[in-house]
Amino acid sequence: MMHSMGGFRVLLFVVLVAATATLAAERYTDKYDSLDIDAILGNERLYQKYLQCLKGGRCTPDGKELKEVLPDALKTGCSKCSEKQRQGVAKVMKFMTEKKPKDLADLEKIYDPTGSYRKQYQEEAKKLGIANK
């Protein structure tokens, strides 16, 4: 049974947008903001590397940073994200919602087992045009 995961999805891949951003005092690093998100989403092999890392598999150094930052991004509502990173999040989430809903459900079981983030960010997801399924 699919839950309404739109809000959770908004934040789930926040670090993917920043392409393995590291925690900073006030903001996530913008070191990877020039990364081509479309290239990652369009390349199943690259996409799967990030996904498997988040699911507990082997991580590249970049993937490890991604996995470490994700809980903070969820907890803080992406408060350390730049506007460019937020725009990238919306792009990733739209893709995931339309093309990879099972992957999102799998990640929600790991990162939001109680559904609290999903509920918390549901309105933001709607504003970003991310359909809830």
Short mmCIF file of N, CA, C and O in Angstrom, two decimals:
data_model
loop_
_atom_site.label_atom_id
_atom_site.label_comp_id
_atom_site.label_asym_id
_atom_site.label_seq_id
_atom_site.Cartn_x
_atom_site.Cartn_y
_atom_site.Cartn_z
N MET A 1 0.84 -1.17 0.00
CA MET A 1 0.00 0.00 0.00
C MET A 1 0.88 1.24 0.00
O MET A 1 1.75 1.41 0.83
N MET A 2 0.69 2.11 -0.96
CA MET A 2 1.48 3.33 -1.06
C MET A 2 0.89 4.39 -0.15
O MET A 2 -0.31 4.60 -0.11
N HIS A 3 1.74 5.04 0.60
CA HIS A 3 1.33 6.14 1.45
C HIS A 3 1.58 7.44 0.72
O HIS A 3 2.32 7.50 -0.25
N SER A 4 0.98 8.48 1.19
CA SER A 4 1.24 9.81 0.68
C SER A 4 2.63 10.22 1.13
O SER A 4 2.83 10.56 2.28
N MET A 5 3.59 10.17 0.23
CA MET A 5 4.99 10.40 0.61
C MET A 5 5.54 11.69 0.04
O MET A 5 6.73 11.92 0.10
N GLY A 6 4.71 12.55 -0.52
CA GLY A 6 5.20 13.75 -1.18
C GLY A 6 6.13 14.58 -0.33
O GLY A 6 7.20 14.98 -0.77
N GLY A 7 5.74 14.91 0.89
CA GLY A 7 6.57 15.73 1.75
C GLY A 7 7.88 15.06 2.08
O GLY A 7 8.93 15.68 2.06
N PHE A 8 7.82 13.81 2.39
CA PHE A 8 9.03 13.06 2.67
C PHE A 8 9.95 13.08 1.46
O PHE A 8 11.15 13.27 1.58
N ARG A 9 9.38 12.93 0.30
CA ARG A 9 10.15 12.92 -0.94
C ARG A 9 10.87 14.23 -1.17
O ARG A 9 11.96 14.25 -1.73
N VAL A 10 10.25 15.32 -0.76
CA VAL A 10 10.88 16.62 -0.95
C VAL A 10 12.23 16.66 -0.29
O VAL A 10 13.19 17.21 -0.81
N LEU A 11 12.34 16.04 0.84
CA LEU A 11 13.59 16.12 1.59
C LEU A 11 14.48 14.90 1.45
O LEU A 11 15.67 14.98 1.69
N LEU A 12 13.92 13.80 1.04
CA LEU A 12 14.66 12.56 1.01
C LEU A 12 15.95 12.65 0.20
O LEU A 12 16.98 12.16 0.59
N PHE A 13 15.90 13.31 -0.93
CA PHE A 13 17.08 13.39 -1.78
C PHE A 13 17.71 14.77 -1.78
O PHE A 13 18.39 15.15 -2.72
N VAL A 14 17.50 15.51 -0.71
CA VAL A 14 18.08 16.84 -0.64
C VAL A 14 19.58 16.80 -0.85
O VAL A 14 20.16 17.66 -1.49
N VAL A 15 20.20 15.80 -0.34
CA VAL A 15 21.65 15.73 -0.48
C VAL A 15 22.04 15.31 -1.88
O VAL A 15 23.09 15.71 -2.39
N LEU A 16 21.20 14.54 -2.55
CA LEU A 16 21.48 14.20 -3.94
C LEU A 16 21.57 15.47 -4.77
O LEU A 16 22.44 15.60 -5.62
N VAL A 17 20.68 16.40 -4.47
CA VAL A 17 20.71 17.66 -5.18
C VAL A 17 22.05 18.35 -4.97
O VAL A 17 22.63 18.89 -5.88
N ALA A 18 22.51 18.32 -3.77
CA ALA A 18 23.80 18.92 -3.46
C ALA A 18 24.93 17.97 -3.82
O ALA A 18 26.09 18.32 -3.67
N ALA A 19 24.57 16.79 -4.28
CA ALA A 19 25.52 15.76 -4.70
C ALA A 19 26.54 15.48 -3.61
O ALA A 19 27.72 15.77 -3.75
N THR A 20 26.02 14.97 -2.53
CA THR A 20 26.85 14.58 -1.39
C THR A 20 27.40 15.76 -0.63
O THR A 20 28.58 15.81 -0.31
N ALA A 21 26.55 16.69 -0.36
CA ALA A 21 26.95 17.84 0.44
C ALA A 21 27.39 17.40 1.82
O ALA A 21 26.95 16.38 2.33
N THR A 22 28.27 18.18 2.41
CA THR A 22 28.68 17.92 3.79
C THR A 22 28.07 18.97 4.69
O THR A 22 27.71 20.06 4.25
N LEU A 23 27.94 18.64 5.96
CA LEU A 23 27.37 19.58 6.90
C LEU A 23 28.31 20.77 7.08
O LEU A 23 29.51 20.62 7.19
N ALA A 24 27.72 21.93 7.11
CA ALA A 24 28.45 23.16 7.41
C ALA A 24 27.72 23.85 8.54
O ALA A 24 26.62 23.48 8.89
N ALA A 25 28.32 24.86 9.08
CA ALA A 25 27.73 25.54 10.23
C ALA A 25 26.35 26.10 9.90
O ALA A 25 25.42 25.92 10.66
N GLU A 26 26.19 26.77 8.77
CA GLU A 26 24.93 27.40 8.43
C GLU A 26 24.27 26.81 7.19
O GLU A 26 23.07 26.86 7.07
N ARG A 27 25.02 26.31 6.27
CA ARG A 27 24.52 25.80 4.99
C ARG A 27 25.24 24.52 4.63
O ARG A 27 26.36 24.30 5.03
N TYR A 28 24.57 23.72 3.81
CA TYR A 28 25.27 22.60 3.20
C TYR A 28 26.20 23.18 2.14
O TYR A 28 25.92 24.22 1.55
N THR A 29 27.27 22.50 1.89
CA THR A 29 28.24 22.99 0.92
C THR A 29 27.59 23.15 -0.46
O THR A 29 26.70 22.39 -0.83
N ASP A 30 28.07 24.13 -1.19
CA ASP A 30 27.61 24.31 -2.57
C ASP A 30 28.64 23.74 -3.55
O ASP A 30 28.55 23.95 -4.75
N LYS A 31 29.58 23.01 -3.02
CA LYS A 31 30.67 22.43 -3.82
C LYS A 31 30.15 21.63 -5.01
O LYS A 31 30.78 21.59 -6.06
N TYR A 32 29.01 20.98 -4.85
CA TYR A 32 28.49 20.11 -5.89
C TYR A 32 27.27 20.68 -6.61
O TYR A 32 26.59 19.98 -7.34
N ASP A 33 26.98 21.95 -6.43
CA ASP A 33 25.80 22.54 -7.05
C ASP A 33 25.84 22.54 -8.57
O ASP A 33 24.80 22.62 -9.21
N SER A 34 27.01 22.43 -9.15
CA SER A 34 27.11 22.41 -10.60
C SER A 34 26.89 21.00 -11.17
O SER A 34 26.87 20.83 -12.39
N LEU A 35 26.71 20.04 -10.32
CA LEU A 35 26.48 18.68 -10.77
C LEU A 35 25.21 18.62 -11.62
O LEU A 35 24.22 19.25 -11.32
N ASP A 36 25.26 17.85 -12.69
CA ASP A 36 24.13 17.71 -13.60
C ASP A 36 23.16 16.67 -13.06
O ASP A 36 23.34 15.47 -13.26
N ILE A 37 22.12 17.13 -12.37
CA ILE A 37 21.12 16.23 -11.77
C ILE A 37 20.45 15.38 -12.85
O ILE A 37 20.20 14.19 -12.64
N ASP A 38 20.18 15.98 -14.00
CA ASP A 38 19.54 15.23 -15.08
C ASP A 38 20.41 14.05 -15.52
O ASP A 38 19.88 12.99 -15.87
N ALA A 39 21.72 14.23 -15.51
CA ALA A 39 22.62 13.15 -15.90
C ALA A 39 22.54 11.99 -14.91
O ALA A 39 22.57 10.83 -15.31
N ILE A 40 22.43 12.29 -13.63
CA ILE A 40 22.31 11.23 -12.63
C ILE A 40 20.98 10.50 -12.78
O ILE A 40 20.92 9.28 -12.80
N LEU A 41 19.92 11.27 -12.91
CA LEU A 41 18.60 10.67 -13.02
C LEU A 41 18.44 9.89 -14.33
O LEU A 41 17.68 8.93 -14.38
N GLY A 42 19.16 10.31 -15.35
CA GLY A 42 19.08 9.65 -16.65
C GLY A 42 20.03 8.47 -16.81
O GLY A 42 20.00 7.79 -17.84
N ASN A 43 20.85 8.22 -15.82
CA ASN A 43 21.82 7.13 -15.89
C ASN A 43 21.50 6.13 -14.77
O ASN A 43 21.80 6.38 -13.60
N GLU A 44 20.89 5.03 -15.12
CA GLU A 44 20.43 4.06 -14.13
C GLU A 44 21.57 3.57 -13.23
O GLU A 44 21.38 3.37 -12.04
N ARG A 45 22.75 3.41 -13.78
CA ARG A 45 23.87 2.93 -12.99
C ARG A 45 24.24 3.93 -11.90
O ARG A 45 24.42 3.57 -10.74
N LEU A 46 24.34 5.21 -12.25
CA LEU A 46 24.65 6.23 -11.25
C LEU A 46 23.54 6.36 -10.22
O LEU A 46 23.79 6.44 -9.02
N TYR A 47 22.32 6.37 -10.71
CA TYR A 47 21.16 6.46 -9.82
C TYR A 47 21.18 5.31 -8.80
O TYR A 47 20.99 5.52 -7.60
N GLN A 48 21.42 4.10 -9.27
CA GLN A 48 21.42 2.93 -8.40
C GLN A 48 22.54 2.99 -7.35
O GLN A 48 22.36 2.51 -6.23
N LYS A 49 23.68 3.58 -7.69
CA LYS A 49 24.77 3.71 -6.71
C LYS A 49 24.31 4.53 -5.51
O LYS A 49 24.55 4.15 -4.37
N TYR A 50 23.67 5.66 -5.79
CA TYR A 50 23.17 6.48 -4.69
C TYR A 50 22.08 5.76 -3.92
O TYR A 50 22.06 5.75 -2.69
N LEU A 51 21.18 5.15 -4.62
CA LEU A 51 20.06 4.45 -3.99
C LEU A 51 20.55 3.32 -3.09
O LEU A 51 20.14 3.20 -1.94
N GLN A 52 21.44 2.49 -3.60
CA GLN A 52 21.94 1.36 -2.80
C GLN A 52 22.70 1.83 -1.57
O GLN A 52 22.60 1.22 -0.50
N CYS A 53 23.43 2.90 -1.70
CA CYS A 53 24.12 3.46 -0.54
C CYS A 53 23.11 3.86 0.53
O CYS A 53 23.26 3.51 1.69
N LEU A 54 22.09 4.59 0.13
CA LEU A 54 21.06 5.03 1.08
C LEU A 54 20.32 3.87 1.72
O LEU A 54 19.82 3.97 2.83
N LYS A 55 20.27 2.76 1.02
CA LYS A 55 19.58 1.57 1.54
C LYS A 55 20.50 0.70 2.39
O LYS A 55 20.10 -0.36 2.83
N GLY A 56 21.72 1.14 2.63
CA GLY A 56 22.63 0.40 3.50
C GLY A 56 23.73 -0.35 2.80
O GLY A 56 24.50 -1.05 3.44
N GLY A 57 23.82 -0.21 1.49
CA GLY A 57 24.88 -0.88 0.74
C GLY A 57 26.18 -0.10 0.77
O GLY A 57 26.34 0.86 1.52
N ARG A 58 27.11 -0.54 -0.06
CA ARG A 58 28.41 0.13 -0.16
C ARG A 58 28.23 1.55 -0.65
O ARG A 58 27.40 1.82 -1.51
N CYS A 59 29.05 2.42 -0.13
CA CYS A 59 28.98 3.83 -0.51
C CYS A 59 30.31 4.31 -1.04
O CYS A 59 31.36 3.96 -0.50
N THR A 60 30.26 5.11 -2.06
CA THR A 60 31.43 5.86 -2.47
C THR A 60 31.64 6.94 -1.41
O THR A 60 30.75 7.19 -0.59
N PRO A 61 32.77 7.61 -1.41
CA PRO A 61 32.93 8.71 -0.45
C PRO A 61 31.81 9.76 -0.57
O PRO A 61 31.30 10.24 0.44
N ASP A 62 31.40 10.08 -1.79
CA ASP A 62 30.31 11.02 -1.99
C ASP A 62 29.01 10.47 -1.42
O ASP A 62 28.25 11.19 -0.77
N GLY A 63 28.75 9.21 -1.68
CA GLY A 63 27.53 8.59 -1.17
C GLY A 63 27.50 8.54 0.35
O GLY A 63 26.45 8.70 0.97
N LYS A 64 28.65 8.32 0.94
CA LYS A 64 28.74 8.29 2.40
C LYS A 64 28.35 9.64 2.99
O LYS A 64 27.62 9.72 3.97
N GLU A 65 28.83 10.71 2.37
CA GLU A 65 28.46 12.05 2.83
C GLU A 65 26.96 12.28 2.67
O GLU A 65 26.31 12.84 3.55
N LEU A 66 26.43 11.84 1.56
CA LEU A 66 24.99 11.93 1.31
C LEU A 66 24.20 11.26 2.42
O LEU A 66 23.29 11.84 3.00
N LYS A 67 24.59 10.07 2.75
CA LYS A 67 23.91 9.29 3.77
C LYS A 67 24.01 9.95 5.15
O LYS A 67 23.07 9.89 5.95
N GLU A 68 25.13 10.59 5.42
CA GLU A 68 25.32 11.25 6.71
C GLU A 68 24.50 12.53 6.85
O GLU A 68 24.04 12.87 7.94
N VAL A 69 24.30 13.26 5.77
CA VAL A 69 23.59 14.53 5.81
C VAL A 69 22.07 14.36 5.77
O VAL A 69 21.34 15.17 6.32
N LEU A 70 21.61 13.31 5.15
CA LEU A 70 20.18 13.12 4.95
C LEU A 70 19.35 13.23 6.23
O LEU A 70 18.35 13.96 6.25
N PRO A 71 19.72 12.57 7.32
CA PRO A 71 18.89 12.71 8.53
C PRO A 71 18.78 14.16 9.03
O PRO A 71 17.71 14.59 9.45
N ASP A 72 19.85 14.92 8.94
CA ASP A 72 19.80 16.32 9.35
C ASP A 72 18.89 17.12 8.43
O ASP A 72 18.10 17.95 8.90
N ALA A 73 18.97 16.87 7.14
CA ALA A 73 18.11 17.59 6.19
C ALA A 73 16.64 17.30 6.46
O ALA A 73 15.81 18.20 6.41
N LEU A 74 16.33 16.06 6.75
CA LEU A 74 14.95 15.71 7.08
C LEU A 74 14.51 16.38 8.37
O LEU A 74 13.42 16.94 8.47
N LYS A 75 15.37 16.34 9.35
CA LYS A 75 15.04 16.89 10.68
C LYS A 75 14.85 18.40 10.63
O LYS A 75 13.96 18.95 11.31
N THR A 76 15.65 19.10 9.84
CA THR A 76 15.63 20.56 9.84
C THR A 76 14.82 21.16 8.70
O THR A 76 14.83 22.38 8.53
N GLY A 77 14.13 20.36 7.93
CA GLY A 77 13.32 20.91 6.84
C GLY A 77 14.15 21.54 5.75
O GLY A 77 13.73 22.50 5.13
N CYS A 78 15.33 21.02 5.55
CA CYS A 78 16.24 21.51 4.52
C CYS A 78 16.63 22.97 4.78
O CYS A 78 16.89 23.74 3.87
N SER A 79 16.67 23.34 6.03
CA SER A 79 16.97 24.72 6.39
C SER A 79 18.37 25.16 5.99
O SER A 79 18.64 26.35 5.88
N LYS A 80 19.26 24.21 5.77
CA LYS A 80 20.63 24.54 5.39
C LYS A 80 20.84 24.46 3.88
O LYS A 80 21.96 24.58 3.40
N CYS A 81 19.75 24.27 3.13
CA CYS A 81 19.83 24.17 1.67
C CYS A 81 19.80 25.56 1.04
O CYS A 81 19.09 26.44 1.50
N SER A 82 20.53 25.70 -0.05
CA SER A 82 20.45 26.93 -0.84
C SER A 82 19.21 26.85 -1.72
O SER A 82 18.60 25.79 -1.87
N GLU A 83 18.86 27.97 -2.33
CA GLU A 83 17.70 27.98 -3.24
C GLU A 83 17.94 27.05 -4.42
O GLU A 83 17.04 26.34 -4.85
N LYS A 84 19.15 27.03 -4.93
CA LYS A 84 19.48 26.14 -6.04
C LYS A 84 19.29 24.68 -5.63
O LYS A 84 18.78 23.87 -6.40
N GLN A 85 19.70 24.34 -4.42
CA GLN A 85 19.53 22.97 -3.94
C GLN A 85 18.05 22.63 -3.79
O GLN A 85 17.62 21.54 -4.14
N ARG A 86 17.26 23.58 -3.31
CA ARG A 86 15.81 23.35 -3.19
C ARG A 86 15.18 23.10 -4.56
O ARG A 86 14.30 22.26 -4.70
N GLN A 87 15.61 23.83 -5.57
CA GLN A 87 15.09 23.63 -6.91
C GLN A 87 15.47 22.24 -7.43
O GLN A 87 14.67 21.57 -8.08
N GLY A 88 16.69 21.84 -7.13
CA GLY A 88 17.13 20.50 -7.52
C GLY A 88 16.34 19.42 -6.81
O GLY A 88 16.00 18.39 -7.40
N VAL A 89 16.01 19.65 -5.55
CA VAL A 89 15.20 18.70 -4.79
C VAL A 89 13.86 18.49 -5.48
O VAL A 89 13.41 17.36 -5.65
N ALA A 90 13.25 19.58 -5.89
CA ALA A 90 11.95 19.48 -6.56
C ALA A 90 12.06 18.65 -7.83
O ALA A 90 11.20 17.80 -8.12
N LYS A 91 13.13 18.84 -8.59
CA LYS A 91 13.34 18.09 -9.83
C LYS A 91 13.50 16.59 -9.53
O LYS A 91 12.89 15.74 -10.17
N VAL A 92 14.32 16.29 -8.52
CA VAL A 92 14.55 14.89 -8.16
C VAL A 92 13.26 14.25 -7.66
O VAL A 92 12.93 13.12 -8.04
N MET A 93 12.53 14.97 -6.84
CA MET A 93 11.33 14.40 -6.28
C MET A 93 10.25 14.15 -7.32
O MET A 93 9.54 13.16 -7.27
N LYS A 94 10.14 15.04 -8.27
CA LYS A 94 9.18 14.83 -9.36
C LYS A 94 9.55 13.57 -10.14
O LYS A 94 8.70 12.73 -10.42
N PHE A 95 10.83 13.43 -10.43
CA PHE A 95 11.31 12.24 -11.13
C PHE A 95 11.00 10.97 -10.33
O PHE A 95 10.46 10.00 -10.85
N MET A 96 11.35 11.01 -9.05
CA MET A 96 11.15 9.83 -8.21
C MET A 96 9.67 9.48 -8.07
O MET A 96 9.29 8.32 -8.12
N THR A 97 8.85 10.49 -7.90
CA THR A 97 7.41 10.26 -7.76
C THR A 97 6.83 9.61 -9.01
O THR A 97 6.05 8.67 -8.91
N GLU A 98 7.24 10.10 -10.15
CA GLU A 98 6.68 9.60 -11.42
C GLU A 98 7.33 8.31 -11.89
O GLU A 98 6.66 7.45 -12.46
N LYS A 99 8.64 8.16 -11.67
CA LYS A 99 9.38 7.04 -12.27
C LYS A 99 9.84 5.96 -11.29
O LYS A 99 10.08 4.83 -11.69
N LYS A 100 10.01 6.29 -10.01
CA LYS A 100 10.61 5.36 -9.06
C LYS A 100 9.85 5.30 -7.72
O LYS A 100 10.46 5.36 -6.65
N PRO A 101 8.54 5.18 -7.72
CA PRO A 101 7.80 5.20 -6.45
C PRO A 101 8.17 4.06 -5.50
O PRO A 101 8.15 4.25 -4.28
N LYS A 102 8.54 2.91 -6.02
CA LYS A 102 8.93 1.81 -5.13
C LYS A 102 10.23 2.14 -4.40
O LYS A 102 10.36 1.86 -3.20
N ASP A 103 11.16 2.76 -5.08
CA ASP A 103 12.41 3.17 -4.43
C ASP A 103 12.12 4.15 -3.30
O ASP A 103 12.72 4.05 -2.22
N LEU A 104 11.22 5.07 -3.53
CA LEU A 104 10.86 6.02 -2.48
C LEU A 104 10.22 5.32 -1.29
O LEU A 104 10.51 5.64 -0.15
N ALA A 105 9.36 4.37 -1.58
CA ALA A 105 8.72 3.62 -0.49
C ALA A 105 9.77 2.86 0.33
O ALA A 105 9.70 2.82 1.56
N ASP A 106 10.74 2.28 -0.35
CA ASP A 106 11.82 1.56 0.35
C ASP A 106 12.62 2.51 1.24
O ASP A 106 12.95 2.17 2.38
N LEU A 107 12.92 3.69 0.74
CA LEU A 107 13.70 4.64 1.53
C LEU A 107 12.88 5.21 2.69
O LEU A 107 13.42 5.48 3.76
N GLU A 108 11.59 5.38 2.47
CA GLU A 108 10.76 5.86 3.56
C GLU A 108 10.75 4.88 4.73
O GLU A 108 10.76 5.28 5.89
N LYS A 109 10.78 3.60 4.45
CA LYS A 109 10.82 2.60 5.52
C LYS A 109 12.07 2.77 6.38
O LYS A 109 12.05 2.48 7.58
N ILE A 110 13.15 3.23 5.77
CA ILE A 110 14.41 3.41 6.48
C ILE A 110 14.47 4.76 7.19
O ILE A 110 14.82 4.84 8.36
N TYR A 111 14.15 5.82 6.47
CA TYR A 111 14.37 7.16 6.97
C TYR A 111 13.14 7.84 7.59
O TYR A 111 13.27 8.87 8.23
N ASP A 112 11.97 7.26 7.40
CA ASP A 112 10.75 7.83 7.97
C ASP A 112 9.76 6.72 8.32
O ASP A 112 8.64 6.72 7.85
N PRO A 113 10.18 5.78 9.15
CA PRO A 113 9.32 4.62 9.43
C PRO A 113 7.99 4.96 10.10
O PRO A 113 7.02 4.23 9.94
N THR A 114 7.93 6.06 10.81
CA THR A 114 6.68 6.44 11.47
C THR A 114 5.82 7.35 10.60
O THR A 114 4.68 7.64 10.95
N GLY A 115 6.35 7.83 9.50
CA GLY A 115 5.60 8.72 8.61
C GLY A 115 5.55 10.16 9.09
O GLY A 115 4.83 10.97 8.53
N SER A 116 6.33 10.50 10.10
CA SER A 116 6.27 11.85 10.66
C SER A 116 6.76 12.91 9.67
O SER A 116 6.17 13.99 9.57
N TYR A 117 7.84 12.63 8.94
CA TYR A 117 8.32 13.61 7.96
C TYR A 117 7.34 13.75 6.80
O TYR A 117 7.11 14.84 6.30
N ARG A 118 6.78 12.65 6.39
CA ARG A 118 5.78 12.67 5.32
C ARG A 118 4.66 13.64 5.68
O ARG A 118 4.26 14.49 4.89
N LYS A 119 4.15 13.52 6.89
CA LYS A 119 3.07 14.39 7.35
C LYS A 119 3.54 15.84 7.47
O LYS A 119 2.84 16.76 7.08
N GLN A 120 4.73 16.01 8.04
CA GLN A 120 5.26 17.34 8.28
C GLN A 120 5.44 18.15 7.00
O GLN A 120 5.21 19.36 6.99
N TYR A 121 5.86 17.50 5.92
CA TYR A 121 6.21 18.22 4.70
C TYR A 121 5.19 18.06 3.57
O TYR A 121 5.45 18.46 2.44
N GLN A 122 4.04 17.54 3.87
CA GLN A 122 3.03 17.28 2.84
C GLN A 122 2.61 18.55 2.11
O GLN A 122 2.49 18.56 0.88
N GLU A 123 2.38 19.62 2.83
CA GLU A 123 1.95 20.88 2.20
C GLU A 123 3.05 21.45 1.31
O GLU A 123 2.77 21.96 0.23
N GLU A 124 4.28 21.37 1.76
CA GLU A 124 5.39 21.87 0.94
C GLU A 124 5.49 21.09 -0.37
O GLU A 124 5.72 21.67 -1.42
N ALA A 125 5.27 19.80 -0.31
CA ALA A 125 5.30 18.98 -1.51
C ALA A 125 4.23 19.43 -2.49
O ALA A 125 4.47 19.55 -3.70
N LYS A 126 3.04 19.70 -1.99
CA LYS A 126 1.95 20.17 -2.86
C LYS A 126 2.34 21.48 -3.54
O LYS A 126 2.09 21.66 -4.73
N LYS A 127 2.94 22.39 -2.79
CA LYS A 127 3.35 23.68 -3.35
C LYS A 127 4.38 23.50 -4.46
O LYS A 127 4.44 24.30 -5.38
N LEU A 128 5.20 22.48 -4.35
CA LEU A 128 6.23 22.20 -5.35
C LEU A 128 5.70 21.40 -6.53
O LEU A 128 6.45 21.07 -7.44
N GLY A 129 4.42 21.06 -6.50
CA GLY A 129 3.83 20.32 -7.61
C GLY A 129 4.18 18.86 -7.61
O GLY A 129 4.13 18.20 -8.65
N ILE A 130 4.49 18.32 -6.46
CA ILE A 130 4.83 16.90 -6.36
C ILE A 130 3.57 16.16 -5.97
O ILE A 130 3.03 16.36 -4.88
N ALA A 131 3.11 15.32 -6.88
CA ALA A 131 1.86 14.58 -6.66
C ALA A 131 2.06 13.52 -5.61
O ALA A 131 3.05 12.80 -5.60
N ASN A 132 1.09 13.42 -4.73
CA ASN A 132 1.10 12.37 -3.72
C ASN A 132 0.43 11.13 -4.29
O ASN A 132 -0.64 11.21 -4.87
N LYS A 133 1.10 10.02 -4.13
CA LYS A 133 0.53 8.76 -4.62
C LYS A 133 0.31 7.82 -3.47
O LYS A 133 0.92 7.87 -2.49
#
